[in-house]
Coordinates of C-alpha atoms and ligand atoms in Angstrom, one line a residue:
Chain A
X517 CA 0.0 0.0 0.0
X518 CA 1.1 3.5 -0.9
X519 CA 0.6 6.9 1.3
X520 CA -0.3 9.0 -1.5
X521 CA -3.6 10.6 -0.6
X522 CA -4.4 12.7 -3.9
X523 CA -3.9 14.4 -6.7
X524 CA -3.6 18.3 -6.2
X525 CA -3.3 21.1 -8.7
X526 CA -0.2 23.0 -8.3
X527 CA -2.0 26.4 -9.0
X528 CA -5.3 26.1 -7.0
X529 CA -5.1 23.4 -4.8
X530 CA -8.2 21.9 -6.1
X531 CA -7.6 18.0 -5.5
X532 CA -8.9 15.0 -7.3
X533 CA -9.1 11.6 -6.9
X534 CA -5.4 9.3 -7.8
X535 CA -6.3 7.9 -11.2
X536 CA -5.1 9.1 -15.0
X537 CA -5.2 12.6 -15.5
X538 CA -3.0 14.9 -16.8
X539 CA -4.2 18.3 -15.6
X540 CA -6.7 20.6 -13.7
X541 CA -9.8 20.9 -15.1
X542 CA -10.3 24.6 -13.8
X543 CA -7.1 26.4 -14.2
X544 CA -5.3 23.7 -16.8
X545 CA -1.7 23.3 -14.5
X546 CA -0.2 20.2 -13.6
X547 CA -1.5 18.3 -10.7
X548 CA 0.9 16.7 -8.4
X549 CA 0.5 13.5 -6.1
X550 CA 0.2 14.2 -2.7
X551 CA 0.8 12.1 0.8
X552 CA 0.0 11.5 4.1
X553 CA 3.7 12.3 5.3
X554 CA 2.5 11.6 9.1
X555 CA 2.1 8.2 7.9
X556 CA 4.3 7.9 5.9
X557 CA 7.0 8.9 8.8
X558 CA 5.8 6.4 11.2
X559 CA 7.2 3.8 8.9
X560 CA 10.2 4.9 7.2
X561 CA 13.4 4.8 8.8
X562 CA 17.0 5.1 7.7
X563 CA 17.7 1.5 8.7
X564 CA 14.8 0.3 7.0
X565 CA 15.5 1.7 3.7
X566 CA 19.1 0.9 3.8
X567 CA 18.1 -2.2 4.0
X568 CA 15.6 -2.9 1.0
X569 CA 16.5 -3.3 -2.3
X570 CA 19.6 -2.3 -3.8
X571 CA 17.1 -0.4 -6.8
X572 CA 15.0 3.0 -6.8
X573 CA 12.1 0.8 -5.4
X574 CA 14.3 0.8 -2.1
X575 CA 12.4 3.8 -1.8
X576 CA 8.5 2.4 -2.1
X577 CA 7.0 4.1 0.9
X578 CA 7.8 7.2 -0.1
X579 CA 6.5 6.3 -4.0
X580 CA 2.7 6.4 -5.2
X581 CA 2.5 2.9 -6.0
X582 CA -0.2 -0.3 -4.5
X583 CA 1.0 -3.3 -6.2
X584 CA 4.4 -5.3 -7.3
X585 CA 6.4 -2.6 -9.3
X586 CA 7.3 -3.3 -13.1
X587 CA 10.9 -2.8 -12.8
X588 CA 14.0 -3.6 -14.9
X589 CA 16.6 -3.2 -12.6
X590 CA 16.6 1.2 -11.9
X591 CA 18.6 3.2 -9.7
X592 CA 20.8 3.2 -7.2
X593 CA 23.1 4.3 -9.4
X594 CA 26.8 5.3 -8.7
X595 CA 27.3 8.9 -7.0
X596 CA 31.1 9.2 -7.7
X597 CA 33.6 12.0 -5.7
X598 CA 34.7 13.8 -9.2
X599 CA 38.6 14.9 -8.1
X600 CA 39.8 15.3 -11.3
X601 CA 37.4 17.3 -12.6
X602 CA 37.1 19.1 -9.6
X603 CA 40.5 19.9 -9.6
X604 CA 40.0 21.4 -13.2
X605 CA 37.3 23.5 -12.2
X606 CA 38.3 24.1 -8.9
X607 CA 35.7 22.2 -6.7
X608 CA 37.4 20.4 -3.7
X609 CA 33.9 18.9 -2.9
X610 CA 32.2 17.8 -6.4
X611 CA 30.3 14.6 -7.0
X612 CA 28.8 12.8 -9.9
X613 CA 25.7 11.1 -9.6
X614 CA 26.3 9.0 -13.1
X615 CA 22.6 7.7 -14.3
X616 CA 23.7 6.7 -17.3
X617 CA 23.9 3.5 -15.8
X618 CA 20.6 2.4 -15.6
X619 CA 18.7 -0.2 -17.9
X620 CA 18.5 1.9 -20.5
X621 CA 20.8 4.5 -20.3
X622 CA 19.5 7.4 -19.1
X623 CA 17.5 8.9 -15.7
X624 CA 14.1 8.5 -17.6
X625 CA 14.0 4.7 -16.3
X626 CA 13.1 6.1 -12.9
X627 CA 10.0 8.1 -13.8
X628 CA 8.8 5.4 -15.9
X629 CA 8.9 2.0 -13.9
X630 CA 6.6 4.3 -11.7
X631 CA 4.4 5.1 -14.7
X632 CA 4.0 2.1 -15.5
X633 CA 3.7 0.4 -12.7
X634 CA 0.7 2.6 -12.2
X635 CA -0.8 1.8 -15.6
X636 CA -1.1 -1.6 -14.7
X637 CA -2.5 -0.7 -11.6
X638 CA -5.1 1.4 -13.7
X639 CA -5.6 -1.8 -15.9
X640 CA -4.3 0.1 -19.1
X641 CA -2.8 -2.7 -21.5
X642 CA -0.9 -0.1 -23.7
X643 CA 1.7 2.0 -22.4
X644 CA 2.2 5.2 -25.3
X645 CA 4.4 8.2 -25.2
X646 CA 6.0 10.7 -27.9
X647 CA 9.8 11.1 -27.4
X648 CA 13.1 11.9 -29.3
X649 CA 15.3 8.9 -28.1
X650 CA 15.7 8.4 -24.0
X651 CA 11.6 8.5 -23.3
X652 CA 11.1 6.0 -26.1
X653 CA 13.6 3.4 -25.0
X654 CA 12.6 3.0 -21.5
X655 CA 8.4 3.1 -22.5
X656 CA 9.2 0.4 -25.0
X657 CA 11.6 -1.9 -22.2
X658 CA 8.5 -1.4 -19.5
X659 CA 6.5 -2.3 -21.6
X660 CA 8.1 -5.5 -22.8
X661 CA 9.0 -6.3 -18.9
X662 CA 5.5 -6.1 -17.7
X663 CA 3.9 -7.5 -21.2
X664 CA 1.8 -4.8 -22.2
X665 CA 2.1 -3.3 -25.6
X666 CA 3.9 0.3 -26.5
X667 CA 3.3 2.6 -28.8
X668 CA 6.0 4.9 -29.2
X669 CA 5.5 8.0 -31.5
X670 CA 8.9 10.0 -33.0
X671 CA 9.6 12.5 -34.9
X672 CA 11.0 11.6 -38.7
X673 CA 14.2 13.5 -37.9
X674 CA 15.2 11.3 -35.5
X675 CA 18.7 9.3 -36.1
X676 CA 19.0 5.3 -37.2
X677 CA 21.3 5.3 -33.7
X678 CA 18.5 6.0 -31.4
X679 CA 15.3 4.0 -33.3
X680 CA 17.6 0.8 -32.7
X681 CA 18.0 1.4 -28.9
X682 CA 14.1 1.8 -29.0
X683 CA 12.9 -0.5 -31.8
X684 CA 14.7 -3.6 -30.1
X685 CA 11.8 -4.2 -27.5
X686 CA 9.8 -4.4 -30.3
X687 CA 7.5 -1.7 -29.6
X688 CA 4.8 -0.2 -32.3
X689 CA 7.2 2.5 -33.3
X690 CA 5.5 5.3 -35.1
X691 CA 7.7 8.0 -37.3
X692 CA 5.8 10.9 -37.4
X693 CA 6.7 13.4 -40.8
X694 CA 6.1 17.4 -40.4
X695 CA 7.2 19.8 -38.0
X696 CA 7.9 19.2 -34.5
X697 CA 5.1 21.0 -33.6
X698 CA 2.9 19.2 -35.9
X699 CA 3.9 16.0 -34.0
X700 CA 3.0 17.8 -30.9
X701 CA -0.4 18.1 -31.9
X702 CA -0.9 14.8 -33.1
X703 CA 0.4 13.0 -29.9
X704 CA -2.0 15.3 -27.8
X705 CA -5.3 14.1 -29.9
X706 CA -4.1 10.8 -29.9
X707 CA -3.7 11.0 -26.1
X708 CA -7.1 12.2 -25.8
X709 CA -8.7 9.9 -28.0
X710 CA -7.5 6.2 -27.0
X711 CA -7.5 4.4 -23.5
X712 CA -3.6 4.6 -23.6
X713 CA -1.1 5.0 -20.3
X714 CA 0.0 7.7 -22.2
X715 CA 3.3 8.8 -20.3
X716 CA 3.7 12.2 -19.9
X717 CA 0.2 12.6 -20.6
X718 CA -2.5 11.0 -18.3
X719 CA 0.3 9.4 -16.3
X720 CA 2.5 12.2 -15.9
X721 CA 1.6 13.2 -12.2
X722 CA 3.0 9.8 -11.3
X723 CA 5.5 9.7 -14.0
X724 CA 7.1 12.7 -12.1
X725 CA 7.3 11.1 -8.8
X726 CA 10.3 8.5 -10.2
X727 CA 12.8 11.6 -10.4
X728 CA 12.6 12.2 -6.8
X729 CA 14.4 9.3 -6.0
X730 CA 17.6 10.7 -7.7
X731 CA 17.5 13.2 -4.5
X732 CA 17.2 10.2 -1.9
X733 CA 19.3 8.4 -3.4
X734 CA 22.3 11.2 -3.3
X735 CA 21.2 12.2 0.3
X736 CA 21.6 8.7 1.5
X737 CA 25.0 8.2 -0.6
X738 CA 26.1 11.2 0.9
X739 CA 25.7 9.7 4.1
X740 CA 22.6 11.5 5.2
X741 CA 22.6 14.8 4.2
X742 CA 21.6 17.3 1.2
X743 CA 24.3 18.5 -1.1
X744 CA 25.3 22.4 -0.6
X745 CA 24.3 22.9 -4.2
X746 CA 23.2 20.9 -6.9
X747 CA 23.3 21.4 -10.6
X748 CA 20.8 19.5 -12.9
X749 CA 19.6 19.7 -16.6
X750 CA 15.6 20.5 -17.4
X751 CA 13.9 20.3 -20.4
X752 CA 9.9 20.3 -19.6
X753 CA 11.7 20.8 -16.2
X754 CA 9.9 18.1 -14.2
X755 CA 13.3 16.0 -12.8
X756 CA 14.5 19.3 -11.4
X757 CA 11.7 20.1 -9.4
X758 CA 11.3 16.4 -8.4
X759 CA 15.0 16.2 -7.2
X760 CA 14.2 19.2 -4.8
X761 CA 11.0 17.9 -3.8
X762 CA 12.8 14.2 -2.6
X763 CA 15.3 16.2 -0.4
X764 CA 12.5 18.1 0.7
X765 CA 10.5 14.8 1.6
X766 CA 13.4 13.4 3.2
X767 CA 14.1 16.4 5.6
X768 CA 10.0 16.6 6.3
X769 CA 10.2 13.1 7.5
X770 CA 13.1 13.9 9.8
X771 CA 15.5 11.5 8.2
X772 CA 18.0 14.1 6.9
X773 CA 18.2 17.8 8.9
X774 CA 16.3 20.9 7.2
X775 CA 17.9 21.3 3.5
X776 CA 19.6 24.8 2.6
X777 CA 20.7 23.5 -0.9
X778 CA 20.9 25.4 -3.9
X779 CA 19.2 24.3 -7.0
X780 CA 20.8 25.4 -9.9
X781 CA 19.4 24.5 -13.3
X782 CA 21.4 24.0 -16.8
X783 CA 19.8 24.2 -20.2
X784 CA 21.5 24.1 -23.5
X785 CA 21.4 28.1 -25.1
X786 CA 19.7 27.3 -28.1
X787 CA 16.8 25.6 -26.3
X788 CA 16.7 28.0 -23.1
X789 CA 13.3 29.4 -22.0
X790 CA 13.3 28.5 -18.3
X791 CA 16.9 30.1 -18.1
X792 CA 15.9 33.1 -20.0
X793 CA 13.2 33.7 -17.6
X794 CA 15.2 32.9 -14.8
X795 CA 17.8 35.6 -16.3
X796 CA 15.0 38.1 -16.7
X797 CA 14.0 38.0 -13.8
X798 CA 10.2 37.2 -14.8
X799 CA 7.4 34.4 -13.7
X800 CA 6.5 33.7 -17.1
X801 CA 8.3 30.8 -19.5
X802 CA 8.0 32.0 -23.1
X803 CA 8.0 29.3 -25.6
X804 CA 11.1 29.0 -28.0
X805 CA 12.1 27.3 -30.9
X806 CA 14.5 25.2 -30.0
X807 CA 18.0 24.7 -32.0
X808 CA 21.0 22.8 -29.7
X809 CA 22.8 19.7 -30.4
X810 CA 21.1 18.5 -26.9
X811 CA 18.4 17.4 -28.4
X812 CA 17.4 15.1 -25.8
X813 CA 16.2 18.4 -23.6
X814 CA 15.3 20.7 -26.1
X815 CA 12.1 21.7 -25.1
X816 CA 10.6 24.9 -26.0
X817 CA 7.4 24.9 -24.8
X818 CA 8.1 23.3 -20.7
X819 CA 4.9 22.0 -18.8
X820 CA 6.9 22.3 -15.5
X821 CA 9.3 25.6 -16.4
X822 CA 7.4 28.0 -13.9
X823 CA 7.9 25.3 -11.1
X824 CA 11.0 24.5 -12.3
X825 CA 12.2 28.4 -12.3
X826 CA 10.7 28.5 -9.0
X827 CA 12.4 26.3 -7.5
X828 CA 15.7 28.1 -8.7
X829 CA 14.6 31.3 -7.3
X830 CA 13.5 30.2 -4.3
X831 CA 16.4 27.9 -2.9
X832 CA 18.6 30.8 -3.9
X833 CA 20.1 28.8 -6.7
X834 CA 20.5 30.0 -10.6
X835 CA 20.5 29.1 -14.3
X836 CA 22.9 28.6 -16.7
X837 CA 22.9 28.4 -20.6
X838 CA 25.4 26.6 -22.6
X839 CA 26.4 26.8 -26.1
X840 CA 26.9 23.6 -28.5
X841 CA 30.4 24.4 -28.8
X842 CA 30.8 24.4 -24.9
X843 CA 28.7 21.2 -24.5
X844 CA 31.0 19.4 -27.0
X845 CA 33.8 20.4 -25.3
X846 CA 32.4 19.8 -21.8
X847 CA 31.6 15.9 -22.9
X848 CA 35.1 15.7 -23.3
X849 CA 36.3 17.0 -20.5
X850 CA 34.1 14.9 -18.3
X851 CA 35.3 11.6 -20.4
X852 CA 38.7 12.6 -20.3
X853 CA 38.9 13.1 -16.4
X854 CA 36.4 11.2 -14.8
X855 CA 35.7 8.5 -17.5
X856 CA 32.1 8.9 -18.0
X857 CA 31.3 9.1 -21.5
X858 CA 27.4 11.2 -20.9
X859 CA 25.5 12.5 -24.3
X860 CA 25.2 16.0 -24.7
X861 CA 23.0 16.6 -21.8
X862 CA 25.9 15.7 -19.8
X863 CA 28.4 18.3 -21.6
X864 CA 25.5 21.3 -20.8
X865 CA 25.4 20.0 -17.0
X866 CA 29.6 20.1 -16.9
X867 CA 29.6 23.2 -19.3
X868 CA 27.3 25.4 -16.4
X869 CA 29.2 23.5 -13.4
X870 CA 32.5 25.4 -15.1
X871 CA 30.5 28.7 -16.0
X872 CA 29.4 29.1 -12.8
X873 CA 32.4 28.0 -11.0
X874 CA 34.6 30.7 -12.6
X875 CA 31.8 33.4 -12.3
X876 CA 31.6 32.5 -8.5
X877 CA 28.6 31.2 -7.8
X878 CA 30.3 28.0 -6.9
X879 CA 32.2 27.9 -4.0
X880 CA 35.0 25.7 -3.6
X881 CA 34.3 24.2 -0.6
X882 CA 30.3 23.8 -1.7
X883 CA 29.2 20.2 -1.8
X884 CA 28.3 19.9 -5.2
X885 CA 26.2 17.5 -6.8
X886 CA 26.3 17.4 -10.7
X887 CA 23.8 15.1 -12.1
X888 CA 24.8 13.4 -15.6
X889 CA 21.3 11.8 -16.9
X890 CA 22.2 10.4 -20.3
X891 CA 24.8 7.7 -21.4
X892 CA 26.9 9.0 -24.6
X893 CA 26.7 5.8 -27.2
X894 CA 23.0 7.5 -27.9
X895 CA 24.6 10.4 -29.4
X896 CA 27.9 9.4 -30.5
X897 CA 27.9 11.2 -33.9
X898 CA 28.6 14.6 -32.0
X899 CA 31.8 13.7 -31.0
X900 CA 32.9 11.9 -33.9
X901 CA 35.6 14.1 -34.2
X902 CA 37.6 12.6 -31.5
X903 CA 38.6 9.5 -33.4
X904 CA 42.3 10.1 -34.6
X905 CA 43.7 6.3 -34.4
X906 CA 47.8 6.6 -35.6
X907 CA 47.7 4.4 -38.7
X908 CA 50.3 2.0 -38.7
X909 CA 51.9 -1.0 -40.2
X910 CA 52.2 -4.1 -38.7
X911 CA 55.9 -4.0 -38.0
X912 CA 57.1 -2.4 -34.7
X913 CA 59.2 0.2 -36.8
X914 CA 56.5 1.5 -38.3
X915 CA 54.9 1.3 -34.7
X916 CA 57.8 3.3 -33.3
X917 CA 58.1 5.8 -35.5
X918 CA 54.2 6.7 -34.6
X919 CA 54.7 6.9 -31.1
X920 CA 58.1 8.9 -31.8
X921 CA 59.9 6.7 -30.0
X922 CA 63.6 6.9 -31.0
X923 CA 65.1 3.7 -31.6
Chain B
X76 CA -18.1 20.4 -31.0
X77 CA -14.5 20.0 -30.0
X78 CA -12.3 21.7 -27.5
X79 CA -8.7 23.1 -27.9
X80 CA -6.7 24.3 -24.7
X81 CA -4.2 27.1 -25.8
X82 CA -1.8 29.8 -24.5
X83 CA -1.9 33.1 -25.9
X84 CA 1.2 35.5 -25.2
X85 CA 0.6 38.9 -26.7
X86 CA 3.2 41.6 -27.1
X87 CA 2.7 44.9 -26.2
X88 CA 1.5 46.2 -29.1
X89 CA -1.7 44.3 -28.7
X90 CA -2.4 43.8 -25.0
X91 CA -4.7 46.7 -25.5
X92 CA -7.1 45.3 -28.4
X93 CA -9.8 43.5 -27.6
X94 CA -8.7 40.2 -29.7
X95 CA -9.9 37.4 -27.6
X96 CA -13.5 39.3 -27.6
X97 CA -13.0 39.2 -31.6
X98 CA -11.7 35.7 -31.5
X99 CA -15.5 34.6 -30.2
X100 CA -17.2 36.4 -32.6
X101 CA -16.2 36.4 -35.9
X102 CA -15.1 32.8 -35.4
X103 CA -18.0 32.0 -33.4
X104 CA -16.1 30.0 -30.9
X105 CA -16.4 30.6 -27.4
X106 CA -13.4 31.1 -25.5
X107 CA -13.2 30.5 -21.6
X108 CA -10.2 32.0 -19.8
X109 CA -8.5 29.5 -16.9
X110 CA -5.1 31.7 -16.2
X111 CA -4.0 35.0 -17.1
X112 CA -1.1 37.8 -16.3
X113 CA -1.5 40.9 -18.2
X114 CA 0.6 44.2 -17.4
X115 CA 1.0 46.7 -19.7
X116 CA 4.0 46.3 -21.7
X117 CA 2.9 42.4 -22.4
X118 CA 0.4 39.3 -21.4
X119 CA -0.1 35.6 -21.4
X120 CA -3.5 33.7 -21.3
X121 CA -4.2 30.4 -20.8
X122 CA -8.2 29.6 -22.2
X123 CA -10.3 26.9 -23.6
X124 CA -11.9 27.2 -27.0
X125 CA -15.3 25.2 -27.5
X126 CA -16.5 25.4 -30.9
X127 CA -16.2 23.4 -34.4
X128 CA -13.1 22.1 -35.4
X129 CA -12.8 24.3 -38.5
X130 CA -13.6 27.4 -36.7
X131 CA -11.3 26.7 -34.0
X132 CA -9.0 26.0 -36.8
X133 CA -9.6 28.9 -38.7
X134 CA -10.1 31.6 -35.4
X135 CA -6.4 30.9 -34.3
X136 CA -4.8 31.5 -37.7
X137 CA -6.0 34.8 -37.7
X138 CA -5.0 35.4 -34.0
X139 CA -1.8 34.2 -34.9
X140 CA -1.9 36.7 -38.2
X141 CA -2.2 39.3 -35.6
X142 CA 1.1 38.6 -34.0
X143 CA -0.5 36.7 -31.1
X144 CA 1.9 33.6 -30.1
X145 CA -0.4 30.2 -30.1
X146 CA 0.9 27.7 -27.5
X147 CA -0.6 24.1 -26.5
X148 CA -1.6 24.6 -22.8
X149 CA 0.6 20.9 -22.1
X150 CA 3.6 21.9 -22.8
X151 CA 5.4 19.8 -25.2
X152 CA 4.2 16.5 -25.6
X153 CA 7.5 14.8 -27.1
X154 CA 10.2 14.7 -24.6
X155 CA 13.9 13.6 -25.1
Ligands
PLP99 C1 19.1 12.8 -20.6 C2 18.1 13.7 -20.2 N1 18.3 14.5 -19.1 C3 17.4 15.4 -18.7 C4 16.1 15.5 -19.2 C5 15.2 16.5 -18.7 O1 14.0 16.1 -18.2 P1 12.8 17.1 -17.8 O2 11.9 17.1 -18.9 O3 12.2 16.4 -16.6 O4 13.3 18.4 -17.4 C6 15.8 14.6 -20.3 C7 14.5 14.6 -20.8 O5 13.9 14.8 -21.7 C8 16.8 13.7 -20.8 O6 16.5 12.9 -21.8
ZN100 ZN1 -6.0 24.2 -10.8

């Protein structure tokens, strides 16, 4: 059994019952579940949790979910102390929570074993959702784990790399020609019309839940206790505001001390509305076009940017844009001193850590979290130029004279 | 009948005209408004639009035509 006790509307506060629905049918914002965190904290302990599962469900009392969990193996992911690229930037105190490392490479496995999960619960056969590569993957792998059929919608422009990583669960894979906008549309009549677990649709309030489990997670591998400052990517800007509202959970239920952790937010410059409002100093996210090599979080139009932005501004944190050419050479940097090879999303997250270390909004002694959310194989092409293999012959002359070793 | 939920964000220059009012009438749709921030230099509104499909269709071209930025109200659907 679960101790979520609703769904509330993150505007009004009118509440509805927990079952599939995307928003509120007065003011149109995103709902949100809600708990009975009394509860909730007469059963959760430190002990216990550390304990359970070595997996994100480690964390079930504090997720919406009644019944057995469809789960292919999520979480608990490595949170590595980053010293060499620390010492590049000049952090003394800067980890790496690395979820590429989860079934299916990226962070997105977390909010969607709990979507799904749920969609069973809701006796939904069909688990659907419209995605550019990471979203897509880990519907279609759900899907196949809990034997329920996916339909997974993509835009035409979307490269032969990432349909494989998708099409290999064997979902109904649907490439969608026209404009992204156009496939916008589409998805949000077709996720009207059918009885579908659509994902970020009718699911998403639950959907979101899964991301907070990136913030227990670090608190507990940090040994009990919030980072001084965190630094995450957003695209619709959901994880980030779910990472704040874990470690705000956990302190609530008394099992870290009261958080004072900055949430700072990283999104690539060609795709930056929630930074540009954050920069303006405004409440409202206007829609962009987006245009970045990061195409995994290019996002123009966010459903979660206001809460995201508040977030920011109210856990006296910041945003940060990054260029292509930074995030290129940020997903080097990151590869070539920690050994994490992270897609591009990865490179923005490293490129804002070293903006904002060098314009001092990082302090060297801050306990940093930096959280890399995509694995790089996805989106290899981008970095293509890094190959530069010395030719040689098979002789160890020829071998020799490569390396410039004299003989 | 059918029922699109949008976001208008007006720019100055037209926070002052009385488009939405328009909207309903010569398209003959009829617009509900859920959310809204207007000040004078700019404004956003977040409304439902009940009406034919065609009209619908047709009553947000020309809104757009005016300069008016059409948003869906969900944000965007495809993620990464
Ligand atoms: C690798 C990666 N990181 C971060 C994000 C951002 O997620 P959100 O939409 O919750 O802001 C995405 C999602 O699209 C992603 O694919
Ligand atoms: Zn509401």
């Amino acid at each position: 059994m679960s101790y979520a006790r609703a769904l509330r509307c993150r505007k009004c506060g009118q509440e509805y019952p927990l079952q599939p629905r995307s928003k509120c049918d007065f003011c149109l914002s995103p709902l949100e579940v809600t708990y009975d965190y009394q509860a909730m904290a007469g059963v959760v302990s430190r002990q216990k949790i550390e304990s359970g599962l070595k997996s994100m469900w480690r964390y079930r009392d504090l997720l919406p979910t009644e019944e057995a969990e469809v789960d292919v193996g999520t979480g608990f992911t490595p949170l590595i102390k980053a010293d060499n690229l620390g010492r590049e930037l000049g952090l003394d105190r800067l980890y790496i929570k690395n979820d590429c490392l989860n079934p299916t490479y990226s962070f997105k496995d977390r909010p969607v074993s709990v979507a799904a999960t749920k969609a069973r619960e809701f006796g939904f056969d069909t688990l659907a959702c419209a995605s550019t590569g990471n979203l897509a993957a880990s519907v279609a792998a759900h899907a196949a784990k809990a034997g329920m059929k996916a339909y997974v919608f993509v835009p035409s422009n979307v490269e032969q790399g990432k349909l494989v990583g998708i099409a290999i669960y064997n979902p109904v894979l649907v490439q969608v020609e026209g404009s992204y906008d156009d496939v916008n549309r589409l998805c949000s009549v077709v996720a009207q019309k059918y009885n579908w677990g659509f994902i970020n649709v009718n699911l998403r309030p639950y959907y979101a839940e899964g991301s907070k489990t990136l913030g227990f997670e670090v608190a507990e591998q940090l040994g009990w206790r919030a980072p001084d400052c965190v630094i995450a990517p957003t695209a619709s800007g959901l994880m980030f505001t779910r990472i704040w509202k874990g470690l705000d959970e956990l302190a609530m239920l008394g099992l870290i001390e009261p958080i004072n952790t900055h949430m700072f937010l990283a999104q690539a410059a060609g795709s930056a509305p929630i930074a540009n409002a954050f920069a303006a100093g405004t409440l409202h996210v206007h829609p962009v076009k987006p245009d970045t090599i990061a195409t995994s979080i290019a996002i123009g139009n966010p459903a979660d940017g206001y809460y995201a932005l508040q977030v920011a501004r109210q856990s006296d944190g910041g945003a940060c844009t990054v260029t292509d050419e930074e995030t290129i050479a940020a997903m080097k940097l990151l590869a070539q001193t920690e050994g994490i090879f992270a897609e591009a999303v990865g490179g923005v997250v490293i490129g804002a850590l070293k903006k904002m270390t060098a314009a001092g909004m990082l302090k060297k002694d801050d306990l940093t979290v930096a959280f890399i959310t995509g694995a790089g194989p996805r989106t290899q092409e981008i970095v293509s130029d890094v190959v530069q293999p010395l030719t040689i012959k098979a002789n160890m002359e020829s071998l020799e004279e490569a390396l410039g070793v004299i003989a | 009948m059918s029922r699109r939920q949008v976001m208008f964000t007006f720019p100055q220059e037209l926070v002052t005209e009385p488009l939405i009012f328009d909207l309903g009438r010569q398209f003959n749709v009829v617009t509900s408004i859920r959310r809204a921030d207007v000040s004078e230099n700019k404004g956003w509104v977040v409304l439902e639009l009940e009406g034919n499909e065609g009209d619908i269709e047709q009553g947000l071209a020309w809104i757009s035509g005016k300069g008016v930025r059409v948003d869906p109200v969900d944000g965007d659907i495809v993620e990464g």
